[in-house]
mmCIF file of C-alpha atoms in Angstrom:
data_model
loop_
_atom_site.group_PDB
_atom_site.id
_atom_site.type_symbol
_atom_site.label_atom_id
_atom_site.label_comp_id
_atom_site.label_asym_id
_atom_site.label_seq_id
_atom_site.Cartn_x
_atom_site.Cartn_y
_atom_site.Cartn_z
ATOM 1 C CA MET A 28 -38.152 -2.920 4.285
ATOM 2 C CA LEU A 29 -36.882 -0.233 1.926
ATOM 3 C CA THR A 30 -40.267 1.478 1.720
ATOM 4 C CA THR A 31 -40.179 2.198 5.465
ATOM 5 C CA ARG A 32 -36.808 3.940 5.436
ATOM 6 C CA GLU A 33 -36.831 7.570 6.504
ATOM 7 C CA PRO A 34 -35.572 10.260 4.139
ATOM 8 C CA ALA A 35 -31.898 11.207 3.921
ATOM 9 C CA VAL A 36 -29.981 13.780 1.902
ATOM 10 C CA LEU A 37 -26.460 14.092 0.534
ATOM 11 C CA VAL A 38 -25.180 17.656 0.139
ATOM 12 C CA LEU A 39 -22.084 18.503 -1.920
ATOM 13 C CA GLU A 40 -19.958 21.561 -1.243
ATOM 14 C CA ASP A 41 -20.907 23.071 -4.616
ATOM 15 C CA GLY A 42 -24.531 23.114 -3.468
ATOM 16 C CA ARG A 43 -25.875 20.131 -5.410
ATOM 17 C CA THR A 44 -28.010 17.802 -3.336
ATOM 18 C CA PHE A 45 -29.177 14.206 -3.779
ATOM 19 C CA THR A 46 -32.136 12.810 -1.889
ATOM 20 C CA GLY A 47 -32.346 9.199 -0.792
ATOM 21 C CA ARG A 48 -33.120 6.992 2.185
ATOM 22 C CA ALA A 49 -31.266 6.410 5.444
ATOM 23 C CA TYR A 50 -28.805 3.506 5.426
ATOM 24 C CA GLY A 51 -26.677 2.288 8.297
ATOM 25 C CA HIS A 52 -26.459 4.589 11.298
ATOM 26 C CA ARG A 53 -28.797 7.569 11.470
ATOM 27 C CA GLY A 54 -27.298 11.008 11.988
ATOM 28 C CA SER A 55 -24.919 13.273 10.093
ATOM 29 C CA THR A 56 -21.382 13.029 8.751
ATOM 30 C CA VAL A 57 -19.038 15.003 6.500
ATOM 31 C CA GLY A 58 -15.968 14.082 4.463
ATOM 32 C CA GLU A 59 -14.482 14.102 0.987
ATOM 33 C CA ALA A 60 -16.839 12.484 -1.539
ATOM 34 C CA VAL A 61 -15.032 9.946 -3.745
ATOM 35 C CA PHE A 62 -16.253 7.046 -5.867
ATOM 36 C CA ASN A 63 -15.071 3.432 -5.942
ATOM 37 C CA THR A 64 -15.562 1.395 -9.113
ATOM 38 C CA GLY A 65 -15.075 -2.035 -7.538
ATOM 39 C CA MET A 66 -17.793 -4.641 -8.092
ATOM 40 C CA THR A 67 -16.703 -6.571 -4.988
ATOM 41 C CA GLY A 68 -14.653 -6.032 -1.846
ATOM 42 C CA TYR A 69 -16.768 -3.475 -0.006
ATOM 43 C CA GLN A 70 -15.685 -4.872 3.369
ATOM 44 C CA GLU A 71 -12.021 -4.401 2.497
ATOM 45 C CA THR A 72 -12.805 -0.899 1.250
ATOM 46 C CA LEU A 73 -14.646 0.135 4.388
ATOM 47 C CA THR A 74 -11.846 -1.090 6.666
ATOM 48 C CA ASP A 75 -8.988 0.378 4.598
ATOM 49 C CA PRO A 76 -7.377 3.183 6.670
ATOM 50 C CA SER A 77 -6.644 5.089 3.455
ATOM 51 C CA TYR A 78 -10.350 5.997 3.312
ATOM 52 C CA HIS A 79 -10.158 7.911 6.589
ATOM 53 C CA ARG A 80 -12.320 11.057 6.383
ATOM 54 C CA GLN A 81 -13.882 10.122 3.031
ATOM 55 C CA VAL A 82 -17.478 9.549 1.979
ATOM 56 C CA VAL A 83 -17.287 6.585 -0.384
ATOM 57 C CA VAL A 84 -19.739 6.263 -3.275
ATOM 58 C CA MET A 85 -20.009 2.729 -4.671
ATOM 59 C CA THR A 86 -20.604 2.719 -8.420
ATOM 60 C CA ALA A 87 -21.729 -0.929 -8.384
ATOM 61 C CA PRO A 88 -25.523 -0.690 -8.163
ATOM 62 C CA HIS A 89 -26.111 -3.612 -5.775
ATOM 63 C CA VAL A 90 -24.118 -3.674 -2.536
ATOM 64 C CA GLY A 91 -24.292 -5.870 0.557
ATOM 65 C CA ASN A 92 -25.255 -9.235 -0.890
ATOM 66 C CA THR A 93 -22.270 -11.064 0.671
ATOM 67 C CA GLY A 94 -22.883 -9.603 4.121
ATOM 68 C CA TRP A 95 -20.091 -9.069 6.651
ATOM 69 C CA ASN A 96 -17.685 -11.480 8.336
ATOM 70 C CA ASP A 97 -14.904 -11.261 10.919
ATOM 71 C CA GLU A 98 -12.095 -12.489 8.657
ATOM 72 C CA ASP A 99 -11.890 -9.962 5.804
ATOM 73 C CA ASP A 100 -11.277 -6.714 7.696
ATOM 74 C CA GLU A 101 -8.120 -4.888 6.591
ATOM 75 C CA SER A 102 -7.813 -3.139 9.960
ATOM 76 C CA GLY A 103 -9.452 -3.021 13.367
ATOM 77 C CA ARG A 104 -12.314 -0.707 12.400
ATOM 78 C CA ILE A 105 -14.323 0.940 9.622
ATOM 79 C CA TRP A 106 -12.559 4.141 8.530
ATOM 80 C CA VAL A 107 -14.887 5.773 5.997
ATOM 81 C CA SER A 108 -16.803 8.853 7.105
ATOM 82 C CA GLY A 109 -19.899 7.866 5.152
ATOM 83 C CA PHE A 110 -21.144 5.256 2.685
ATOM 84 C CA VAL A 111 -23.312 5.751 -0.401
ATOM 85 C CA VAL A 112 -25.039 2.910 -2.267
ATOM 86 C CA ARG A 113 -27.832 2.716 -4.786
ATOM 87 C CA ASP A 114 -29.568 -0.610 -4.069
ATOM 88 C CA PRO A 115 -28.709 -2.233 -0.723
ATOM 89 C CA ALA A 116 -29.198 -5.984 -0.497
ATOM 90 C CA LEU A 117 -32.417 -7.003 1.250
ATOM 91 C CA ARG A 118 -30.517 -9.755 3.044
ATOM 92 C CA PRO A 119 -27.004 -11.253 2.783
ATOM 93 C CA SER A 120 -26.576 -14.543 0.939
ATOM 94 C CA ASN A 121 -23.118 -15.995 1.426
ATOM 95 C CA TRP A 122 -21.875 -18.955 3.452
ATOM 96 C CA ARG A 123 -19.195 -16.803 5.120
ATOM 97 C CA SER A 124 -21.583 -14.018 6.138
ATOM 98 C CA GLN A 125 -22.067 -13.485 9.880
ATOM 99 C CA ARG A 126 -24.284 -10.405 9.775
ATOM 100 C CA SER A 127 -25.555 -7.848 7.293
ATOM 101 C CA LEU A 128 -23.547 -4.915 5.984
ATOM 102 C CA GLU A 129 -26.149 -2.460 7.257
ATOM 103 C CA ASP A 130 -26.079 -3.969 10.745
ATOM 104 C CA GLU A 131 -22.300 -3.519 10.813
ATOM 105 C CA LEU A 132 -22.530 0.077 9.618
ATOM 106 C CA ASP A 133 -25.146 0.846 12.240
ATOM 107 C CA ALA A 134 -23.176 -0.845 15.026
ATOM 108 C CA LYS A 135 -20.033 1.090 14.139
ATOM 109 C CA GLY A 136 -21.803 4.441 13.816
ATOM 110 C CA VAL A 137 -21.252 4.855 10.061
ATOM 111 C CA VAL A 138 -23.866 7.122 8.482
ATOM 112 C CA GLY A 139 -24.931 6.099 4.989
ATOM 113 C CA ILE A 140 -27.507 6.799 2.330
ATOM 114 C CA CYS A 141 -29.177 4.571 -0.263
ATOM 115 C CA ASP A 142 -31.803 4.771 -2.992
ATOM 116 C CA LEU A 143 -30.127 7.664 -4.767
ATOM 117 C CA ASP A 144 -28.777 7.947 -8.294
ATOM 118 C CA THR A 145 -25.124 6.963 -7.748
ATOM 119 C CA ARG A 146 -24.497 7.116 -11.486
ATOM 120 C CA ALA A 147 -25.471 10.783 -11.623
ATOM 121 C CA LEU A 148 -23.444 11.470 -8.474
ATOM 122 C CA THR A 149 -20.368 9.756 -9.928
ATOM 123 C CA ARG A 150 -20.672 11.668 -13.205
ATOM 124 C CA HIS A 151 -20.884 14.901 -11.216
ATOM 125 C CA LEU A 152 -17.720 14.055 -9.254
ATOM 126 C CA ARG A 153 -15.901 13.137 -12.478
ATOM 127 C CA GLU A 154 -16.836 16.467 -14.038
ATOM 128 C CA ARG A 155 -16.370 18.714 -10.992
ATOM 129 C CA GLY A 156 -13.772 16.689 -9.081
ATOM 130 C CA ALA A 157 -13.740 15.153 -5.610
ATOM 131 C CA MET A 158 -15.253 17.543 -3.108
ATOM 132 C CA ARG A 159 -16.537 17.688 0.437
ATOM 133 C CA ALA A 160 -19.956 16.207 1.118
ATOM 134 C CA GLY A 161 -22.308 15.566 3.987
ATOM 135 C CA ILE A 162 -24.872 12.824 4.588
ATOM 136 C CA PHE A 163 -27.803 13.720 6.814
ATOM 137 C CA SER A 164 -30.526 11.360 8.015
ATOM 138 C CA GLY A 165 -32.951 11.163 10.914
ATOM 139 C CA ASP A 166 -33.623 14.512 12.536
ATOM 140 C CA ALA A 167 -30.584 16.037 10.787
ATOM 141 C CA ALA A 168 -32.166 15.567 7.350
ATOM 142 C CA SER A 169 -34.985 17.994 8.137
ATOM 143 C CA ALA A 170 -32.684 20.960 8.799
ATOM 144 C CA PRO A 171 -32.666 23.793 6.236
ATOM 145 C CA ARG A 172 -30.426 22.988 3.271
ATOM 146 C CA GLU A 173 -28.482 26.212 3.773
ATOM 147 C CA ARG A 174 -27.497 25.073 7.264
ATOM 148 C CA LEU A 175 -26.451 21.632 5.966
ATOM 149 C CA LEU A 176 -24.365 23.214 3.210
ATOM 150 C CA THR A 177 -22.607 25.381 5.782
ATOM 151 C CA GLN A 178 -21.643 22.258 7.742
ATOM 152 C CA VAL A 179 -20.168 20.755 4.581
ATOM 153 C CA ILE A 180 -18.209 23.863 3.625
ATOM 154 C CA ASP A 181 -16.860 24.195 7.171
ATOM 155 C CA ALA A 182 -15.433 20.641 7.056
ATOM 156 C CA PRO A 183 -11.651 20.432 6.569
ATOM 157 C CA SER A 184 -10.315 19.867 3.057
ATOM 158 C CA MET A 185 -8.263 16.825 2.112
ATOM 159 C CA THR A 186 -5.627 19.119 0.608
ATOM 160 C CA GLY A 187 -3.095 19.784 3.333
ATOM 161 C CA ALA A 188 -4.518 17.089 5.624
ATOM 162 C CA ALA A 189 -1.950 15.162 7.693
ATOM 163 C CA LEU A 190 -3.803 11.945 8.500
ATOM 164 C CA ALA A 191 -1.314 9.063 8.448
ATOM 165 C CA GLU A 192 -0.333 9.401 12.092
ATOM 166 C CA GLN A 193 -4.029 9.349 13.048
ATOM 167 C CA VAL A 194 -4.591 5.875 11.599
ATOM 168 C CA ALA A 195 -1.204 4.223 12.259
ATOM 169 C CA THR A 196 -0.429 1.895 15.143
ATOM 170 C CA GLN A 197 0.870 3.568 18.285
ATOM 171 C CA VAL A 198 2.786 0.483 19.434
ATOM 172 C CA ALA A 199 5.176 -1.633 17.366
ATOM 173 C CA TYR A 200 4.245 -5.277 16.814
ATOM 174 C CA VAL A 201 5.657 -8.252 14.934
ATOM 175 C CA VAL A 202 4.014 -10.472 12.319
ATOM 176 C CA PRO A 203 6.121 -13.660 12.301
ATOM 177 C CA ALA A 204 7.297 -15.366 9.149
ATOM 178 C CA VAL A 205 5.432 -18.418 7.948
ATOM 179 C CA GLY A 206 7.897 -21.282 8.091
ATOM 180 C CA GLU A 207 11.604 -20.465 8.008
ATOM 181 C CA ARG A 208 12.481 -16.826 8.677
ATOM 182 C CA ARG A 209 14.472 -15.676 5.666
ATOM 183 C CA PHE A 210 14.349 -11.892 6.057
ATOM 184 C CA THR A 211 13.429 -9.174 8.538
ATOM 185 C CA VAL A 212 11.548 -6.097 7.345
ATOM 186 C CA ALA A 213 10.799 -2.844 9.168
ATOM 187 C CA ALA A 214 7.342 -1.779 7.961
ATOM 188 C CA VAL A 215 6.404 1.821 8.741
ATOM 189 C CA ASP A 216 2.651 1.932 9.303
ATOM 190 C CA LEU A 217 1.021 4.914 7.605
ATOM 191 C CA GLY A 218 -2.343 3.142 7.345
ATOM 192 C CA ILE A 219 -1.214 -0.402 6.599
ATOM 193 C CA LYS A 220 -3.707 -3.033 5.501
ATOM 194 C CA ALA A 221 -3.621 -6.438 7.230
ATOM 195 C CA MET A 222 -3.004 -8.316 4.000
ATOM 196 C CA THR A 223 0.361 -6.591 3.440
ATOM 197 C CA PRO A 224 2.330 -8.156 6.328
ATOM 198 C CA THR A 225 0.431 -11.386 5.672
ATOM 199 C CA MET A 226 1.767 -11.583 2.115
ATOM 200 C CA MET A 227 5.273 -10.789 3.329
ATOM 201 C CA ALA A 228 5.055 -13.431 6.056
ATOM 202 C CA GLN A 229 4.051 -16.006 3.440
ATOM 203 C CA ARG A 230 7.427 -15.352 1.802
ATOM 204 C CA GLY A 231 9.443 -16.005 4.933
ATOM 205 C CA ILE A 232 9.611 -12.380 6.091
ATOM 206 C CA GLU A 233 9.366 -11.405 9.742
ATOM 207 C CA VAL A 234 7.579 -8.054 9.663
ATOM 208 C CA HIS A 235 8.133 -5.456 12.384
ATOM 209 C CA VAL A 236 5.210 -3.030 12.000
ATOM 210 C CA LEU A 237 6.271 0.361 13.369
ATOM 211 C CA PRO A 238 4.436 3.620 14.165
ATOM 212 C CA ALA A 239 4.405 6.447 11.635
ATOM 213 C CA THR A 240 6.629 8.452 14.012
ATOM 214 C CA THR A 241 9.426 5.867 13.928
ATOM 215 C CA THR A 242 13.006 7.188 13.847
ATOM 216 C CA ILE A 243 15.966 5.941 11.861
ATOM 217 C CA GLU A 244 17.600 4.831 15.119
ATOM 218 C CA GLU A 245 14.620 2.594 15.866
ATOM 219 C CA ILE A 246 14.827 1.085 12.393
ATOM 220 C CA ARG A 247 18.581 0.510 12.718
ATOM 221 C CA ALA A 248 18.008 -1.251 16.044
ATOM 222 C CA ILE A 249 15.989 -3.906 14.191
ATOM 223 C CA ALA A 250 18.818 -4.407 11.655
ATOM 224 C CA PRO A 251 16.308 -5.085 8.890
ATOM 225 C CA ASP A 252 17.051 -6.613 5.513
ATOM 226 C CA GLY A 253 14.548 -4.173 4.028
ATOM 227 C CA VAL A 254 12.289 -1.242 4.866
ATOM 228 C CA PHE A 255 8.683 -0.903 3.769
ATOM 229 C CA PHE A 256 6.384 2.164 3.833
ATOM 230 C CA SER A 257 2.660 1.396 3.643
ATOM 231 C CA ASN A 258 -0.412 2.959 2.121
ATOM 232 C CA GLY A 259 -2.236 5.640 4.076
ATOM 233 C CA PRO A 260 -4.575 8.648 3.934
ATOM 234 C CA GLY A 261 -4.018 12.357 3.537
ATOM 235 C CA ASP A 262 -1.906 14.767 1.540
ATOM 236 C CA PRO A 263 1.674 13.540 0.977
ATOM 237 C CA SER A 264 2.938 17.130 1.007
ATOM 238 C CA THR A 265 2.474 17.004 4.792
ATOM 239 C CA ALA A 266 4.668 13.897 5.250
ATOM 240 C CA GLU A 267 8.033 15.640 5.588
ATOM 241 C CA ARG A 268 8.915 13.646 8.715
ATOM 242 C CA GLN A 269 8.484 10.380 6.821
ATOM 243 C CA ALA A 270 10.343 11.710 3.764
ATOM 244 C CA ASP A 271 13.301 12.617 5.983
ATOM 245 C CA LEU A 272 13.197 9.141 7.498
ATOM 246 C CA LEU A 273 13.221 7.547 4.066
ATOM 247 C CA ARG A 274 16.192 9.648 2.977
ATOM 248 C CA ALA A 275 18.085 8.294 5.983
ATOM 249 C CA VAL A 276 17.053 4.738 5.025
ATOM 250 C CA LEU A 277 18.320 5.234 1.475
ATOM 251 C CA ARG A 278 21.593 6.732 2.711
ATOM 252 C CA ASP A 279 22.046 3.630 4.865
ATOM 253 C CA GLY A 280 21.705 1.513 1.744
ATOM 254 C CA ILE A 281 18.755 -0.502 3.071
ATOM 255 C CA PRO A 282 16.519 -1.939 0.303
ATOM 256 C CA TYR A 283 13.171 -0.157 0.140
ATOM 257 C CA PHE A 284 9.676 -1.052 -1.065
ATOM 258 C CA GLY A 285 6.692 1.309 -0.811
ATOM 259 C CA ILE A 286 2.988 1.057 -1.606
ATOM 260 C CA CYS A 287 0.619 3.973 -2.336
ATOM 261 C CA PHE A 288 1.496 6.619 0.297
ATOM 262 C CA GLY A 289 4.871 4.909 0.417
ATOM 263 C CA ASN A 290 5.256 5.622 -3.301
ATOM 264 C CA GLN A 291 4.432 9.293 -2.817
ATOM 265 C CA ILE A 292 6.914 9.558 0.056
ATOM 266 C CA LEU A 293 9.635 7.977 -2.082
ATOM 267 C CA GLY A 294 8.858 10.618 -4.702
ATOM 268 C CA LYS A 295 9.193 13.363 -2.073
ATOM 269 C CA ALA A 296 12.424 11.882 -0.742
ATOM 270 C CA LEU A 297 13.856 11.902 -4.265
ATOM 271 C CA GLY A 298 12.917 15.551 -4.851
ATOM 272 C CA PHE A 299 9.708 15.208 -6.870
ATOM 273 C CA GLY A 300 6.500 17.061 -6.115
ATOM 274 C CA THR A 301 3.041 15.633 -5.560
ATOM 275 C CA TYR A 302 -0.366 16.883 -6.655
ATOM 276 C CA LYS A 303 -4.039 16.147 -6.106
ATOM 277 C CA LEU A 304 -5.860 14.266 -8.833
ATOM 278 C CA LYS A 305 -9.200 15.615 -10.017
ATOM 279 C CA TYR A 306 -11.161 12.624 -8.752
ATOM 280 C CA GLY A 307 -8.514 9.999 -8.008
ATOM 281 C CA HIS A 308 -8.262 6.280 -8.702
ATOM 282 C CA ARG A 309 -10.369 4.008 -6.503
ATOM 283 C CA GLY A 310 -11.455 0.509 -7.425
ATOM 284 C CA ILE A 311 -10.130 -2.897 -8.430
ATOM 285 C CA ASN A 312 -10.103 -2.585 -12.223
ATOM 286 C CA GLN A 313 -7.383 -0.046 -13.067
ATOM 287 C CA PRO A 314 -4.990 -0.989 -15.923
ATOM 288 C CA VAL A 315 -1.302 -0.358 -15.220
ATOM 289 C CA MET A 316 1.746 -1.166 -17.340
ATOM 290 C CA ASP A 317 4.888 -2.471 -15.663
ATOM 291 C CA ARG A 318 7.513 -0.855 -17.860
ATOM 292 C CA THR A 319 10.231 -3.245 -16.683
ATOM 293 C CA THR A 320 8.374 -6.210 -18.207
ATOM 294 C CA GLY A 321 5.949 -4.588 -20.663
ATOM 295 C CA LYS A 322 3.053 -6.458 -19.057
ATOM 296 C CA VAL A 323 -0.302 -4.858 -18.348
ATOM 297 C CA GLU A 324 -1.852 -5.598 -14.964
ATOM 298 C CA VAL A 325 -5.381 -5.035 -13.711
ATOM 299 C CA THR A 326 -4.845 -3.493 -10.303
ATOM 300 C CA ALA A 327 -6.527 -2.201 -7.144
ATOM 301 C CA HIS A 328 -6.226 1.525 -6.413
ATOM 302 C CA ASN A 329 -7.120 3.959 -3.682
ATOM 303 C CA HIS A 330 -5.336 7.261 -4.118
ATOM 304 C CA GLY A 331 -6.308 10.874 -4.609
ATOM 305 C CA PHE A 332 -2.747 12.203 -4.950
ATOM 306 C CA ALA A 333 0.076 11.331 -7.341
ATOM 307 C CA VAL A 334 3.803 11.871 -7.861
ATOM 308 C CA ASP A 335 4.851 14.517 -10.374
ATOM 309 C CA ALA A 336 7.777 12.760 -12.067
ATOM 310 C CA PRO A 337 8.792 12.754 -15.762
ATOM 311 C CA LEU A 338 7.482 9.665 -17.553
ATOM 312 C CA ASP A 339 10.242 9.240 -20.113
ATOM 313 C CA THR A 340 13.294 10.789 -18.483
ATOM 314 C CA VAL A 341 15.733 9.217 -16.039
ATOM 315 C CA THR A 342 16.423 11.625 -13.172
ATOM 316 C CA GLU A 343 19.784 11.637 -11.412
ATOM 317 C CA THR A 344 19.565 12.089 -7.655
ATOM 318 C CA GLU A 345 21.746 11.751 -4.576
ATOM 319 C CA PHE A 346 20.427 8.201 -4.227
ATOM 320 C CA GLY A 347 20.888 7.042 -7.822
ATOM 321 C CA SER A 348 19.062 7.083 -11.136
ATOM 322 C CA VAL A 349 15.283 7.305 -10.836
ATOM 323 C CA ALA A 350 12.796 6.202 -13.477
ATOM 324 C CA VAL A 351 9.033 5.787 -13.652
ATOM 325 C CA SER A 352 8.510 2.018 -13.585
ATOM 326 C CA HIS A 353 4.706 1.825 -13.821
ATOM 327 C CA VAL A 354 2.116 4.040 -15.496
ATOM 328 C CA CYS A 355 -1.689 4.057 -15.516
ATOM 329 C CA LEU A 356 -3.022 3.380 -18.990
ATOM 330 C CA ASN A 357 -6.180 5.406 -18.390
ATOM 331 C CA ASP A 358 -4.518 8.762 -17.786
ATOM 332 C CA ASP A 359 -0.698 8.370 -17.738
ATOM 333 C CA VAL A 360 -0.491 8.963 -13.970
ATOM 334 C CA VAL A 361 2.776 7.793 -12.411
ATOM 335 C CA GLU A 362 2.078 4.437 -10.743
ATOM 336 C CA GLY A 363 5.576 3.385 -9.721
ATOM 337 C CA LEU A 364 9.186 4.474 -9.227
ATOM 338 C CA GLU A 365 12.488 2.625 -9.148
ATOM 339 C CA VAL A 366 15.930 3.724 -7.994
ATOM 340 C CA ARG A 367 19.112 2.189 -9.354
ATOM 341 C CA GLN A 368 22.765 2.621 -8.619
ATOM 342 C CA GLY A 369 24.354 1.499 -11.848
ATOM 343 C CA GLU A 370 22.457 -1.631 -12.850
ATOM 344 C CA GLN A 371 21.530 -2.522 -9.268
ATOM 345 C CA LEU A 372 17.967 -1.866 -8.107
ATOM 346 C CA THR A 373 18.039 -0.342 -4.610
ATOM 347 C CA ALA A 374 14.488 0.922 -4.039
ATOM 348 C CA PHE A 375 11.117 0.728 -5.734
ATOM 349 C CA SER A 376 7.488 1.597 -5.070
ATOM 350 C CA VAL A 377 4.054 1.421 -6.649
ATOM 351 C CA GLN A 378 1.057 3.707 -6.303
ATOM 352 C CA TYR A 379 -1.500 0.897 -6.321
ATOM 353 C CA HIS A 380 -2.177 -2.125 -4.065
ATOM 354 C CA PRO A 381 -0.490 -5.432 -4.953
ATOM 355 C CA GLU A 382 -1.778 -6.933 -1.686
ATOM 356 C CA ALA A 383 -5.431 -6.497 -2.790
ATOM 357 C CA ALA A 384 -7.291 -9.096 -0.712
ATOM 358 C CA ALA A 385 -10.479 -8.759 -2.775
ATOM 359 C CA GLY A 386 -8.451 -8.989 -5.988
ATOM 360 C CA PRO A 387 -7.188 -8.691 -8.561
ATOM 361 C CA HIS A 388 -3.902 -10.446 -7.823
ATOM 362 C CA ASP A 389 -1.975 -9.558 -10.997
ATOM 363 C CA ALA A 390 0.596 -7.505 -9.057
ATOM 364 C CA ALA A 391 1.356 -9.919 -6.193
ATOM 365 C CA TYR A 392 4.731 -10.606 -7.843
ATOM 366 C CA LEU A 393 5.961 -7.284 -6.458
ATOM 367 C CA PHE A 394 6.436 -8.908 -3.054
ATOM 368 C CA ASP A 395 8.697 -11.455 -4.761
ATOM 369 C CA ARG A 396 10.583 -8.558 -6.345
ATOM 370 C CA PHE A 397 11.134 -7.171 -2.839
ATOM 371 C CA VAL A 398 12.473 -10.558 -1.724
ATOM 372 C CA ASP A 399 14.831 -10.615 -4.720
ATOM 373 C CA LEU A 400 15.993 -7.075 -3.904
ATOM 374 C CA MET A 401 16.801 -7.986 -0.302
ATOM 375 C CA GLN A 402 18.565 -11.172 -1.364
ATOM 376 C CA ALA A 403 20.664 -9.319 -3.932
ATOM 377 C CA SER A 404 21.681 -6.676 -1.389
ATOM 378 C CA ARG A 405 23.190 -9.147 1.032
ATOM 379 C CA THR A 406 26.959 -9.235 1.225
ATOM 380 C CA PRO A 407 28.778 -12.548 0.670
ATOM 381 C CA ASP A 408 29.404 -12.837 4.430
ATOM 382 C CA THR A 409 25.701 -12.729 5.300
ATOM 383 C CA THR A 410 24.653 -15.224 2.639
ATOM 384 C CA GLN A 411 27.013 -17.954 3.868
ATOM 385 C CA GLY A 412 25.570 -20.580 6.140
ATOM 386 C CA GLU A 413 22.067 -20.789 7.543
ATOM 387 C CA VAL A 414 19.929 -17.644 7.611
ATOM 388 C CA ALA A 415 18.797 -16.870 11.157
#
């Protein structure tokens, strides 16, 4: 099977090229080349909206052995621009598999490449940083390399890209609580993954998932016990609309929890800057310390930007005292923020993914922390009697 694959080529914007074989759909694609260090969870990765406009390189050498099913998607489609693997599975071997990974990529028009040295490619991206790349197969692979490089260089950069509104829902919808409804949460969709409202619903939360263009008036109309901002793609410096919305939420005194892009927007709302990481954090094996407990968690990440906040200084803001609550142990990148008014926690966020469906699940407690925050914020009048 592999010996009959036609040639394909991956071209980086700095001119380096990698030859391989066509995988998935044949054709051409461009995007930002990034690498993911996860050993499992490729289906969740491919359907994560945060990977919009990115060419994902899997560092695990063997990919596709568990096939594809209809239950593990994190959204309604595959979002990656391209997919790079070293050794694709000859056939899936898993009782939940319904079709092969390559068949799904081909059906959804995702151009990929295999049989190339992903280790060398990853080392190059670590040394030079994430950069634009193109994958070309079929007739496109035979074009002059200079023409292919021009296509890559002409592709838009991730810096300055406003992408959240492109991947978010256009129509609000509700994920009902499992069992008794204890709380109502307004979740602003910036690229939300399906597991996030699922984990909230399991804790008795009715989740109103709202478009990225939601206004404070629309949130107030729901009368939520808490507000949540999701993960999502793009440069957080472009998310001024969402930062303004979050400032209004904080002024209203509504408890807040944010994940990934939601962490960066909290940083913006509090007056901190953001910056692009050299090659980002992507995978399911990133060590993070929760400074409030001193525990180290192995966590799932997918972010190319970070918040520029002081690690060991409490910052006073209009909304209260702000401290860095979580930090990555690999490189000291800010991985979480918390806002307090006096001793009372009013808002918090993390840069990583506690909802990680493919694991690890070390950080799932953060959803319980959100429940505790909403419970603590209730006035005596609203905690008397049965909760609606």
